[in-house]
Coordinates of C-alpha atoms and ligand atoms in Angstrom, one line a residue:
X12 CA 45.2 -19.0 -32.6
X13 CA 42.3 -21.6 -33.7
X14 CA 38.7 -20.3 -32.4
X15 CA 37.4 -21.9 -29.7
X16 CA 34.1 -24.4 -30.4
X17 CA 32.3 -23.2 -27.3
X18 CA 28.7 -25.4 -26.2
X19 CA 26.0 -22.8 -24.4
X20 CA 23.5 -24.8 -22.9
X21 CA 20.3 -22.9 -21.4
X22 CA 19.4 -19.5 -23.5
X23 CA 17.7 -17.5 -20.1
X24 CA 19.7 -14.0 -19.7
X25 CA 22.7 -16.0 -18.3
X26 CA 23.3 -18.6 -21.1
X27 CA 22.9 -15.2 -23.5
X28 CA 25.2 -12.8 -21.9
X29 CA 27.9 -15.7 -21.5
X30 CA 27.4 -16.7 -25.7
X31 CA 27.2 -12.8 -26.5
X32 CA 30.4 -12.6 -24.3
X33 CA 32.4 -15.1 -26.0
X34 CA 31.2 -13.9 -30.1
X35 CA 32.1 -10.5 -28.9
X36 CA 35.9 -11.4 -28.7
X37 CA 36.4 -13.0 -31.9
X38 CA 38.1 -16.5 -30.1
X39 CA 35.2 -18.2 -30.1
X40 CA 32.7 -19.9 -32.0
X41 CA 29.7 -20.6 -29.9
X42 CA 26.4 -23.0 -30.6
X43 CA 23.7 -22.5 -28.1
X44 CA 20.9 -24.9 -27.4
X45 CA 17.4 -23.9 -25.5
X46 CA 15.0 -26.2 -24.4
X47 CA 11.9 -24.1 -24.8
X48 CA 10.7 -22.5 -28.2
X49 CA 11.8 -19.1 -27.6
X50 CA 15.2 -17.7 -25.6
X51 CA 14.9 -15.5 -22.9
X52 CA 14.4 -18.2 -19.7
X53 CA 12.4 -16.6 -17.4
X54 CA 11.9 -13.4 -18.9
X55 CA 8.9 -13.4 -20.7
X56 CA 6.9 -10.5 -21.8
X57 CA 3.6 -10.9 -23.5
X58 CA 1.1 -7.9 -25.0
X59 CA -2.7 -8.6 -24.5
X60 CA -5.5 -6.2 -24.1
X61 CA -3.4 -4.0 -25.9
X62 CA -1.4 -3.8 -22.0
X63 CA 1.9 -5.2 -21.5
X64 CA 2.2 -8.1 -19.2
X65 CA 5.5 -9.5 -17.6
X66 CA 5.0 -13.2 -16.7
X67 CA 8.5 -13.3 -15.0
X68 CA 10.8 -10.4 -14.0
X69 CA 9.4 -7.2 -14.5
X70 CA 12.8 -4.9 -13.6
X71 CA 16.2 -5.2 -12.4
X72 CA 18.3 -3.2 -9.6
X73 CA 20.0 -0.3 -11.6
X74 CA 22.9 0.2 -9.2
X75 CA 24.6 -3.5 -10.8
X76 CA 25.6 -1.6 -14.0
X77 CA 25.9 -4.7 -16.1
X78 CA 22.1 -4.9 -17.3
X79 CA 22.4 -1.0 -17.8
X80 CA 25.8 -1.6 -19.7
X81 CA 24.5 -4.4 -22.0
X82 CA 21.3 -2.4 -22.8
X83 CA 23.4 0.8 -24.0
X84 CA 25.7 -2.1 -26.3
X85 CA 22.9 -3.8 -27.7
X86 CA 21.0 -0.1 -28.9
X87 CA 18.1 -0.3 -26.2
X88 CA 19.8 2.7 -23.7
X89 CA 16.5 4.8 -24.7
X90 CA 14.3 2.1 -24.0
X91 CA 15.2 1.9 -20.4
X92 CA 12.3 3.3 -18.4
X93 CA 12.3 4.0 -14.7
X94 CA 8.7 3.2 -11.6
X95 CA 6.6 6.0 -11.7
X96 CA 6.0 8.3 -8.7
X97 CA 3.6 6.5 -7.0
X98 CA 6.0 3.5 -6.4
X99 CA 7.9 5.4 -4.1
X100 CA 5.5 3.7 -1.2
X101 CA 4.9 0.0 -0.3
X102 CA 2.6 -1.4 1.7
X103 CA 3.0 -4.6 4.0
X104 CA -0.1 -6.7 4.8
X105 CA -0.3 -6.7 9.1
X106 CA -2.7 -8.5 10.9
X107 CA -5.4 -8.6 7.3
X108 CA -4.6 -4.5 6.9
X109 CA -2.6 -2.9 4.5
X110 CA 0.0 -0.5 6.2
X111 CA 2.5 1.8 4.2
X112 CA 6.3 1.1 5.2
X113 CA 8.1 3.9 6.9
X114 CA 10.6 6.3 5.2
X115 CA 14.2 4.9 6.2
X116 CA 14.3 1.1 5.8
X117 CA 16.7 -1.1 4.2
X118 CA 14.9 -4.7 2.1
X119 CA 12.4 -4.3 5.1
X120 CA 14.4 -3.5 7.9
X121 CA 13.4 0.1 9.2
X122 CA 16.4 1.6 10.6
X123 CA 15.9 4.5 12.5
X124 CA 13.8 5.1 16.1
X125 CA 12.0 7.6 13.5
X126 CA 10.9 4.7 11.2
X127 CA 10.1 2.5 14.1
X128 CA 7.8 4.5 15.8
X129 CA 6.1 4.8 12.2
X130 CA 4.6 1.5 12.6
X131 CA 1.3 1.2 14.4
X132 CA 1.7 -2.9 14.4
X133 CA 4.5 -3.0 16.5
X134 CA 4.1 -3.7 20.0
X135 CA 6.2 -1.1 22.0
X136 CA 8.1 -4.2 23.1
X137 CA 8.6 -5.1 20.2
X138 CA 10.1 -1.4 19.3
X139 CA 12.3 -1.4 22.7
X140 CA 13.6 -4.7 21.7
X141 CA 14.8 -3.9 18.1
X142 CA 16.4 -0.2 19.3
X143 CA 18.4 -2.6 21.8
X144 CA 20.9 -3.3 18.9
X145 CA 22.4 0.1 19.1
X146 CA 23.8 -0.3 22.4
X147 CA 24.9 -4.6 21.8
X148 CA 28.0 -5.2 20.8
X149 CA 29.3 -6.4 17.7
X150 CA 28.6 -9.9 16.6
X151 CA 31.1 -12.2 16.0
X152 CA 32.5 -13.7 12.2
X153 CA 29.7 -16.4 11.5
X154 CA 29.7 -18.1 8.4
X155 CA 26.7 -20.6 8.9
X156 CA 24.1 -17.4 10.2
X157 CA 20.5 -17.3 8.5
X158 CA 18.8 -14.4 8.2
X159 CA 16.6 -15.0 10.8
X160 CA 19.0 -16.3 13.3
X161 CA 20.8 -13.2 12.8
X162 CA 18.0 -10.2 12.9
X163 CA 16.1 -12.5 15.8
X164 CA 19.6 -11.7 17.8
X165 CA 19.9 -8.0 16.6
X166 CA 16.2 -6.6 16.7
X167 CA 14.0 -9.5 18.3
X168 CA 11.6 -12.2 16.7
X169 CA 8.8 -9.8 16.3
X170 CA 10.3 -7.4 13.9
X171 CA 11.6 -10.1 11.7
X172 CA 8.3 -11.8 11.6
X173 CA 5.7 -8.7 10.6
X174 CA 8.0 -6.8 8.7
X175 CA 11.4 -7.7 7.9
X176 CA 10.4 -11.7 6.7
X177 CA 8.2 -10.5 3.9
X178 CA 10.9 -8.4 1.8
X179 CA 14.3 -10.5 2.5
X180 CA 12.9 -13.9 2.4
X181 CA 9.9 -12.8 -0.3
X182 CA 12.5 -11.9 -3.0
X183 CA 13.6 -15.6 -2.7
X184 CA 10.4 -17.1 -1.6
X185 CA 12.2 -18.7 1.3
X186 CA 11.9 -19.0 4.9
X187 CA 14.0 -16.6 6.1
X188 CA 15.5 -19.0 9.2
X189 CA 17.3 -20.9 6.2
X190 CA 18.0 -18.4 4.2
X191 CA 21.9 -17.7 3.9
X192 CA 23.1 -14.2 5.0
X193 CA 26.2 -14.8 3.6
X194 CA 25.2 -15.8 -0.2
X195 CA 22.1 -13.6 -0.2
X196 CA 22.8 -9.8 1.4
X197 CA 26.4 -9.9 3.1
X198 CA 26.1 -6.5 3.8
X199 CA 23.8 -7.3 6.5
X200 CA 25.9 -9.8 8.5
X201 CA 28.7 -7.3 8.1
X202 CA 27.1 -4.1 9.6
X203 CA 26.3 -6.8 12.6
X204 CA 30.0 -7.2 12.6
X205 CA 30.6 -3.7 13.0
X206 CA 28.6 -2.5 15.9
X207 CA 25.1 -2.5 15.5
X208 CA 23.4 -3.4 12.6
X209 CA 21.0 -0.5 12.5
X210 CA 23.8 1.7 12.4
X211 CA 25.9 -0.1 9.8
X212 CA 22.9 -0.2 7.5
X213 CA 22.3 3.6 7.9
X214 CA 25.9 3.8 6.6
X215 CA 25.3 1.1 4.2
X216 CA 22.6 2.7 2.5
X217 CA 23.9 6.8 3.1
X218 CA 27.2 5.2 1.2
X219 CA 25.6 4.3 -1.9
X220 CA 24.0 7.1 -2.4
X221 CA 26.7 8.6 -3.9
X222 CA 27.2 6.1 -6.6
X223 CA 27.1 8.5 -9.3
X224 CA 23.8 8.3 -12.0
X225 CA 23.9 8.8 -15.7
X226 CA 22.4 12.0 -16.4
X227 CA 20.0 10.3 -19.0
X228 CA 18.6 7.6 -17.1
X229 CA 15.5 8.1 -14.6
X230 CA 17.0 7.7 -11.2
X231 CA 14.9 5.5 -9.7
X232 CA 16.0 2.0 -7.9
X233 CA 14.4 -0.4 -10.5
X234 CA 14.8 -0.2 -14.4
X235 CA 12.8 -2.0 -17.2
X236 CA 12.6 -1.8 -21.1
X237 CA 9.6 0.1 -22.2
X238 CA 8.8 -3.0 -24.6
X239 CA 9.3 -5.5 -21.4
X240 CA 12.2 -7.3 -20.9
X241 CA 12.3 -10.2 -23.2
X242 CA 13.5 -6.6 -25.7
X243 CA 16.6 -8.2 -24.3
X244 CA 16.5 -11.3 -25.0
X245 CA 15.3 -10.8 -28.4
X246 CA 18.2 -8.2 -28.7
X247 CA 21.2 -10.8 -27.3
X248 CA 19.7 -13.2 -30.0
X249 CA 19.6 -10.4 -32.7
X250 CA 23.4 -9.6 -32.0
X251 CA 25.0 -13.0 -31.7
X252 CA 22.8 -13.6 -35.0
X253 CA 24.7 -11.0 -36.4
X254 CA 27.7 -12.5 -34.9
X255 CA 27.9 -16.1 -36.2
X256 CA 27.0 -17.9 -33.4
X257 CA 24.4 -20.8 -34.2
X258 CA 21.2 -21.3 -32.2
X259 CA 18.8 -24.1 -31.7
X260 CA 15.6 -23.9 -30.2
X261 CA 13.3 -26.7 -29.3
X262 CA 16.3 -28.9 -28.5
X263 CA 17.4 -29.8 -24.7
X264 CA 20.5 -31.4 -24.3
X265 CA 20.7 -34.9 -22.5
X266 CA 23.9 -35.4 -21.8
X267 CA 27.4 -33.7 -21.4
X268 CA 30.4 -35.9 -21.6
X269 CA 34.4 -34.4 -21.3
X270 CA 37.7 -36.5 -22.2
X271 CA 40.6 -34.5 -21.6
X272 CA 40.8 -33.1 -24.8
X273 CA 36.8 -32.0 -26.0
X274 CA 33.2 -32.7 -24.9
X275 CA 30.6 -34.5 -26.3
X276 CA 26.8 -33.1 -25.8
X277 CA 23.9 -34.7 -27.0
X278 CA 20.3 -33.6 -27.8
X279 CA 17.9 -35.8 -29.0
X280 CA 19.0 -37.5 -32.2
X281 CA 22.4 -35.1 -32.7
X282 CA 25.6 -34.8 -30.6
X283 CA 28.0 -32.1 -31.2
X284 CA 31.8 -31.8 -29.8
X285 CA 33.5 -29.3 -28.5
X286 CA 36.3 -27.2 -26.8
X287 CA 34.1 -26.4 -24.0
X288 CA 30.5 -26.0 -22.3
X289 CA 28.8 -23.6 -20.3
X290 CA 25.8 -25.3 -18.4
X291 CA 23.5 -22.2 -17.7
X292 CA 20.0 -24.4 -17.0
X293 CA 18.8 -24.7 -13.4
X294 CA 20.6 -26.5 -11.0
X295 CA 18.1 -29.9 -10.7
X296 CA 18.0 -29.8 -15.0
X297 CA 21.7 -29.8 -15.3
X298 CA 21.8 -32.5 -12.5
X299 CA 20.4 -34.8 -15.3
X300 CA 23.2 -34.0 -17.8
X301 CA 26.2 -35.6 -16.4
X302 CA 26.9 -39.2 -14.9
X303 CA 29.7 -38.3 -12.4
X304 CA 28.4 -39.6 -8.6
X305 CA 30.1 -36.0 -7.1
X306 CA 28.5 -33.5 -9.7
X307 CA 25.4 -35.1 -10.3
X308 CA 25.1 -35.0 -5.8
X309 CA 26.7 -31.4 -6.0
X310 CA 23.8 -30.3 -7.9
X311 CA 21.3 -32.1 -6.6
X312 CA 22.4 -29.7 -3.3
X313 CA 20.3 -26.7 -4.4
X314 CA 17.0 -26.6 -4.0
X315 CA 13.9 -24.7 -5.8
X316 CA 10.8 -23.5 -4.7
X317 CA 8.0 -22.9 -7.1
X318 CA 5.9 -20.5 -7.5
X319 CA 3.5 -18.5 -9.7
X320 CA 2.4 -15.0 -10.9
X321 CA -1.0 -14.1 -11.1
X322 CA -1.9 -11.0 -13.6
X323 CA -5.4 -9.6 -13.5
X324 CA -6.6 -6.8 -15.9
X325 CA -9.8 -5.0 -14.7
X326 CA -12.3 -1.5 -16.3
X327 CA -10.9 1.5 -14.1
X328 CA -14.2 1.8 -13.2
X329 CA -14.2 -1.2 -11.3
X330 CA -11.6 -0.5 -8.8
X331 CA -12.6 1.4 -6.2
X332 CA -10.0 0.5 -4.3
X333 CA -6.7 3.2 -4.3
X334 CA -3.0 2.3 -6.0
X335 CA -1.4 4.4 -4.5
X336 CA 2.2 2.8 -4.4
X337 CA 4.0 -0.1 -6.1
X338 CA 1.9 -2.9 -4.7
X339 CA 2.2 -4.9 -1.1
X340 CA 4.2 -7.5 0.3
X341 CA 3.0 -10.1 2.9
X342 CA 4.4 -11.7 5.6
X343 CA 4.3 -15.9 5.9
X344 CA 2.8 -15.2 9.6
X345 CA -0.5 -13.7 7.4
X346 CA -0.9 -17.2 6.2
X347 CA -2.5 -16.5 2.9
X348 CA -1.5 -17.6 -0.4
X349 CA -0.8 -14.3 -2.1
X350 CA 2.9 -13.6 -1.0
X351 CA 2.9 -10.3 -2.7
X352 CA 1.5 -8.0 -5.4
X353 CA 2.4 -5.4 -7.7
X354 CA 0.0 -2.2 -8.8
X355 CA 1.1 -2.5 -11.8
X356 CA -0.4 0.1 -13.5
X357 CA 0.6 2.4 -10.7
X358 CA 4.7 1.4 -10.6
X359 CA 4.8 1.1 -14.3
X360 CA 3.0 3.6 -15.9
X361 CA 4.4 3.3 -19.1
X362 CA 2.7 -0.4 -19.7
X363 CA -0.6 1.1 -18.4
X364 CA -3.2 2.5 -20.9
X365 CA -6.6 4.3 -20.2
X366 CA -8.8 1.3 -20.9
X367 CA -7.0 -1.4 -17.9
X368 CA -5.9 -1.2 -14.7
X369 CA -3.8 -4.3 -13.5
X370 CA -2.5 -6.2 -10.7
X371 CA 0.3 -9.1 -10.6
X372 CA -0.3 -11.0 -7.5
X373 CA 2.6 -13.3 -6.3
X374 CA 1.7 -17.4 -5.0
X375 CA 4.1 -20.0 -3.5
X376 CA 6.9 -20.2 -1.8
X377 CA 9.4 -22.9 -0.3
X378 CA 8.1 -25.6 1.8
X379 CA 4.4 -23.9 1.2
X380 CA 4.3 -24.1 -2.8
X381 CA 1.5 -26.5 -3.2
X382 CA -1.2 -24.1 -4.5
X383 CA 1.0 -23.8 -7.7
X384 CA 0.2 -26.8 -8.6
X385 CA -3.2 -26.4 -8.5
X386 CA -5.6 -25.6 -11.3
X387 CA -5.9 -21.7 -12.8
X388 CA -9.9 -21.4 -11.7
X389 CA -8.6 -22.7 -7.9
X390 CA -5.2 -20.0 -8.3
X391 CA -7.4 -17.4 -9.3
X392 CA -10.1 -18.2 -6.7
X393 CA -7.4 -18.3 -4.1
X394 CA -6.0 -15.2 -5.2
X395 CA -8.9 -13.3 -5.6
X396 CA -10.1 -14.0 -1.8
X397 CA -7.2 -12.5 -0.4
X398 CA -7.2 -9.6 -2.4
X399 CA -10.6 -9.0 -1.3
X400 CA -9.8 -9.7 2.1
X401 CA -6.7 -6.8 1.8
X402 CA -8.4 -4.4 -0.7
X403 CA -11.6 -4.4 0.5
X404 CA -13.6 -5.0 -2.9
X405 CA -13.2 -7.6 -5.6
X406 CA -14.0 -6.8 -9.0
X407 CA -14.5 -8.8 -11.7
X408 CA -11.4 -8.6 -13.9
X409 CA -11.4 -8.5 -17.9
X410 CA -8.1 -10.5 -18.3
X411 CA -6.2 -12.9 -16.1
X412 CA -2.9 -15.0 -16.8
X413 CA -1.6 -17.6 -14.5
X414 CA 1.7 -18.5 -15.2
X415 CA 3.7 -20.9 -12.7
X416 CA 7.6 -21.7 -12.5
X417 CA 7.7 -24.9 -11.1
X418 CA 10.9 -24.9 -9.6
X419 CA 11.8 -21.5 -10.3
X420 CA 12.9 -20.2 -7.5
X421 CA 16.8 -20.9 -6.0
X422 CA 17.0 -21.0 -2.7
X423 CA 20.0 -19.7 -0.7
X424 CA 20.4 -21.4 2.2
X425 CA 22.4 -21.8 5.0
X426 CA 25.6 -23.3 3.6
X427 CA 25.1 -22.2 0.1
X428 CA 28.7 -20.4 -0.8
X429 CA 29.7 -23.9 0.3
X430 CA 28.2 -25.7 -2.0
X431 CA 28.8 -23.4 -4.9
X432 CA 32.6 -24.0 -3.8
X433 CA 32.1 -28.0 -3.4
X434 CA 30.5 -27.8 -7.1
X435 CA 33.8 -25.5 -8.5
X436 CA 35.8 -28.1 -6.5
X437 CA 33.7 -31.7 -8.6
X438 CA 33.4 -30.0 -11.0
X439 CA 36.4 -28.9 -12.8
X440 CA 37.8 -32.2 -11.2
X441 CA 35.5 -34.3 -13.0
X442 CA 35.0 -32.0 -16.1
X443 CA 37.4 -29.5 -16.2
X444 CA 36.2 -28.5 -19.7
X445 CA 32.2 -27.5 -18.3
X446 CA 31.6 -23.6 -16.3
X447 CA 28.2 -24.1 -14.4
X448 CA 26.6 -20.4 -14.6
X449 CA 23.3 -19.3 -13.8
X450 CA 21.0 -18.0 -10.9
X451 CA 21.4 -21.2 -8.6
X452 CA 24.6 -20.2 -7.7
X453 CA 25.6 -16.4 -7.5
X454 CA 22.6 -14.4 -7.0
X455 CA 19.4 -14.5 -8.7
X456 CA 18.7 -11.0 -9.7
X457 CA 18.6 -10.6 -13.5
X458 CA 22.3 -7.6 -12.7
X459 CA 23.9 -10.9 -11.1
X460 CA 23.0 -13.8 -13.7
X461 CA 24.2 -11.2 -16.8
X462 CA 27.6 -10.8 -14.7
X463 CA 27.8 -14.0 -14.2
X464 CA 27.5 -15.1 -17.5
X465 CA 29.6 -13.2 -18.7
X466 CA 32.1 -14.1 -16.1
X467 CA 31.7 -17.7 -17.5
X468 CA 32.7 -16.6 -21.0
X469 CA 35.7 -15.1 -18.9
X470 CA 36.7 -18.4 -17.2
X471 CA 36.1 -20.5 -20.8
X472 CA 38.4 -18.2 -22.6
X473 CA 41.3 -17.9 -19.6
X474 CA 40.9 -21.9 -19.4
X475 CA 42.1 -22.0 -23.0
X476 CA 44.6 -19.7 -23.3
X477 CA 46.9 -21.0 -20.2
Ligands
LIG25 C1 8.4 -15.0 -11.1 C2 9.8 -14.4 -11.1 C3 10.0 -13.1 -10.9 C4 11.3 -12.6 -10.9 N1 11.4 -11.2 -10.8 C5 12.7 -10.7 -10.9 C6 12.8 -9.3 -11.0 O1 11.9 -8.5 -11.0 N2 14.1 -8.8 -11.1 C7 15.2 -9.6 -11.2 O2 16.3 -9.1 -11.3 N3 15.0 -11.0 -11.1 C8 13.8 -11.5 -11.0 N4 13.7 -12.9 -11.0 C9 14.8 -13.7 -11.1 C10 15.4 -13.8 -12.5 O3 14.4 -13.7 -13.5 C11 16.1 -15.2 -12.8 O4 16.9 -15.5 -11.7 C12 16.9 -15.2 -14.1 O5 16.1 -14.7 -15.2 C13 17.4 -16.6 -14.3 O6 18.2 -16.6 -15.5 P1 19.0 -17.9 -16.0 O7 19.4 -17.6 -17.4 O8 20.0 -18.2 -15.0 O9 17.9 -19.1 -15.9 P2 16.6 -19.3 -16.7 O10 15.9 -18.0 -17.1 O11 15.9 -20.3 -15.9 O12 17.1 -19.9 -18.1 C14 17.5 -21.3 -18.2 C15 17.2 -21.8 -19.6 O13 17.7 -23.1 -19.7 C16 16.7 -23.8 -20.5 N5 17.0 -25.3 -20.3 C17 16.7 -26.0 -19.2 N6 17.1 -27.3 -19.3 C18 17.7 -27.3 -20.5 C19 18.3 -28.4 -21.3 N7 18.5 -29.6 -20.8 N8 18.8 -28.1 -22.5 C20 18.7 -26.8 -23.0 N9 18.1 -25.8 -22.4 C21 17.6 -26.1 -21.1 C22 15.4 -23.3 -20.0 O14 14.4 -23.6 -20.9 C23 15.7 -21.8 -19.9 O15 15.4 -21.1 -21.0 C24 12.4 -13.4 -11.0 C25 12.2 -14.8 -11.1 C26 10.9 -15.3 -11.2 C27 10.7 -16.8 -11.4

């Protein structure tokens, strides 16, 4: 059988584990062209101060085994480091104060009467009102549910606004009454369906604790490489070196076009064909590739929200304020511009060293992302007050780094395994020869984008041999 001439466009972790996918079997010769300068999308990793800094993701959820599976493949198993102990507690920002979450919660939601009457901020209404969902029925099959329509029913507005808002709708920087239940945590709408939610999540998270660990791993929620994560990226491009597969960087494609039989796509001043394409570039960048009315609106239909990180280095002897935990999360009632922040040093020992301790505060989120466009000094400023405000003290740091993805943030919302479907639908109508991949469409965690790059390779190679 001739090898297939396979187009990767976009080379973040998606458009990586896709190309990797297809050199891996031997059917396909793949050509890969990235925008930016270096691969990796939005994993960047950067040393300075002789500290480690992560300007994007700094872990991933070791339960999804792909990232865990691709790491042992591509030789980096022993780099895989696990949170230190203090990141076993969290805080959430209530009312300007910094409270630690209660033992027993799930993404935010505490689940026991135990865990609720752990949280001084609660009115006891408030308490009575979210302990009602044991004794309501189950709900019914709702496709269209947000995430705030549905825990507003189950444990009453004030739970969802000081607690539960910051972790489910901070992951995606969204507000959570838009945010789809259905494309983001499913689980949640179905332990609703079952009885009461509380109770279905109890079982939910009680279940998976018996997913069996490797013996050799640190068993903690979140992994990272010890070298930060762009290890992987520069790993991926290592291997499909080694493989064959040709990549360009510095060279965006501007168009994609598909007869029947190949597709042309075009970068500035060169066009290549080809068998077939994986898109894997945000949803409003591959928007601007094709000229089909249906796929060009399709895409259109996901929307982003920017936002920024904020890392700030400063002399131990300087903080007098404790680490204790992971860092903080705060809820969109709080009104500030920080919408989190990590203790870096504290969840991450392994990128601390004696001479820093750092923070990675979080700005922006949808329909509220204004302050990333602002100027660094005004971020900083910004970011500084409210970490004074929380912590109580604000040193002068020794090192900061603002670094903003404008746009860089999918939003699920309300309708969004929908659209995904509608896109599917245009899509392989229009160009049946093109797999859109990526984390605008089935789940933005780095576990979900690998797997679903990879699925793409899948789909490209079962396309071609029916
Ligand atoms: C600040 C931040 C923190 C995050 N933290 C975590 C975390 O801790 N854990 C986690 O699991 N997930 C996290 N995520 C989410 C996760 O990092 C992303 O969803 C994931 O990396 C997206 O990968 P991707 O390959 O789909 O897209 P991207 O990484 O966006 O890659 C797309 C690539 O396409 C390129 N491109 C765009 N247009 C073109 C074109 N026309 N031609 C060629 N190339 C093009 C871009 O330059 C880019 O390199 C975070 C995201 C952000 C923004």
């Amino acid at each position: 059988m001739n090898r297939l001439h396979v187009v990767v466009v976009g080379a973040g972790v998606t458009g990586l584990a896709a190309a990797y996918q297809l050199m891996k079997t031997g059917r396909a010769d793949v050509t890969i062209f990235e925008a930016s300068e270096q691969v990796g999308g939005t994993l960047r990793s950067i040393e300075s101060e002789r500290h480690l800094f992560e300007q994007g993701p700094d872990s991933f959820l070791a339960r999804k085994r792909v990232m865990i599976d691709l790491c042992t493949e591509l030789g980096l198993r022993e780099q895989l480091v696990g949170t230190g102990p203090l990141a076993r507690k969290t805080y959430l920002v209530s009312d300007g104060k910094l409270y630690p979450f209660p033992k027993g919660t799930y993404m935010g939601i505490p689940l026991t009467q135990e865990a609720f009457e752990q949280i001084p901020f609660l009115s006891e209404d408030g308490k009575r009102r979210a302990l009602l969902d044991l004794t309501m029925g189950p709900d019914e099959e709702r496709d269209n549910d947000s995430m705030g329509e549905l825990l507003t029913r189950r444990l009453g507005r004030e739970v969802v606004e000081k607690i539960a808002e910051a972790v489910l709708a901070g992951v995606h920087a969204s507000p959570i009454d838009r945010l789809s239940v259905a494309a983001t945590y499913p689980e949640i709408g179905e332990a609703a369906r079952g009885g009461s939610l509380l109770r279905g999540l109890q079982k939910f998270v009680a279940d998976r604790q018996h997913i069996a660990q490797d013996d050799d791993l640190p068993k903690t929620a979140f992994l990272t490489l010890r070298g930060g994560l762009s290890q992987l990226a520069s790993a991926l491009l290592s291997a499909l070196h080694g493989l064959g597969a040709t990549v360009h960087t510095g060279r965006a494609v501007t168009s994609i076009e598909c007869s029947s039989r190949a597709c042309v796509v075009r970068t500035a001043g060169s066009e290549i064909t080809c068998d077939a394409v994986v898109v894997a570039v945000p949803a409003h960048r591959a928007s601007k590739l094709f000229s089909a009315e249906a796929v060009k609106h399709a895409l259109e239909g996901f929307h982003y929200a920017s936002v920024a990180t904020v890392a700030l280095a400063y002399r131990p002897r300087d903080v007098l304020f404790e680490l204790d935990g992971s860092g903080f999360v705060v809820p969109r009632r709080e009104k500030s511009d920080v919408t989190a922040c990590t203790f870096v040093s504290s969840k991450w020992p392994h990128m601390a060293n004696r001479e820093v301790v750092t923070l990675r505060a979080f700005v922006g989120r949808a329909e509220d992302d204004q302050i990333v466009g602002a100027p660094d000094e005004e971020i900083l400023k910004r970011v500084r007050q409210d970490l004074a405000n929380w912590l109580k003290a604000d040193p002068e740091p020794t090192f900061t780094l603002v670094t903003r993805w404008n746009k860089g943030m999918p939003q699920y919302e309300v309708g969004h395994l929908a659209r995904v479907a509608e896109l599917v639908e245009v899509g392989s109508r229009a160009y049946p020869r093109v797999i859109f991949s990526g984390a605008a469409y089935r789940g933005v965690g780095l576990p979900d984008c690998a797997a679903d790059g990879i699925e793409a390779a899948q789909s490209v190679l079962a396309m071609h041999s029916s």
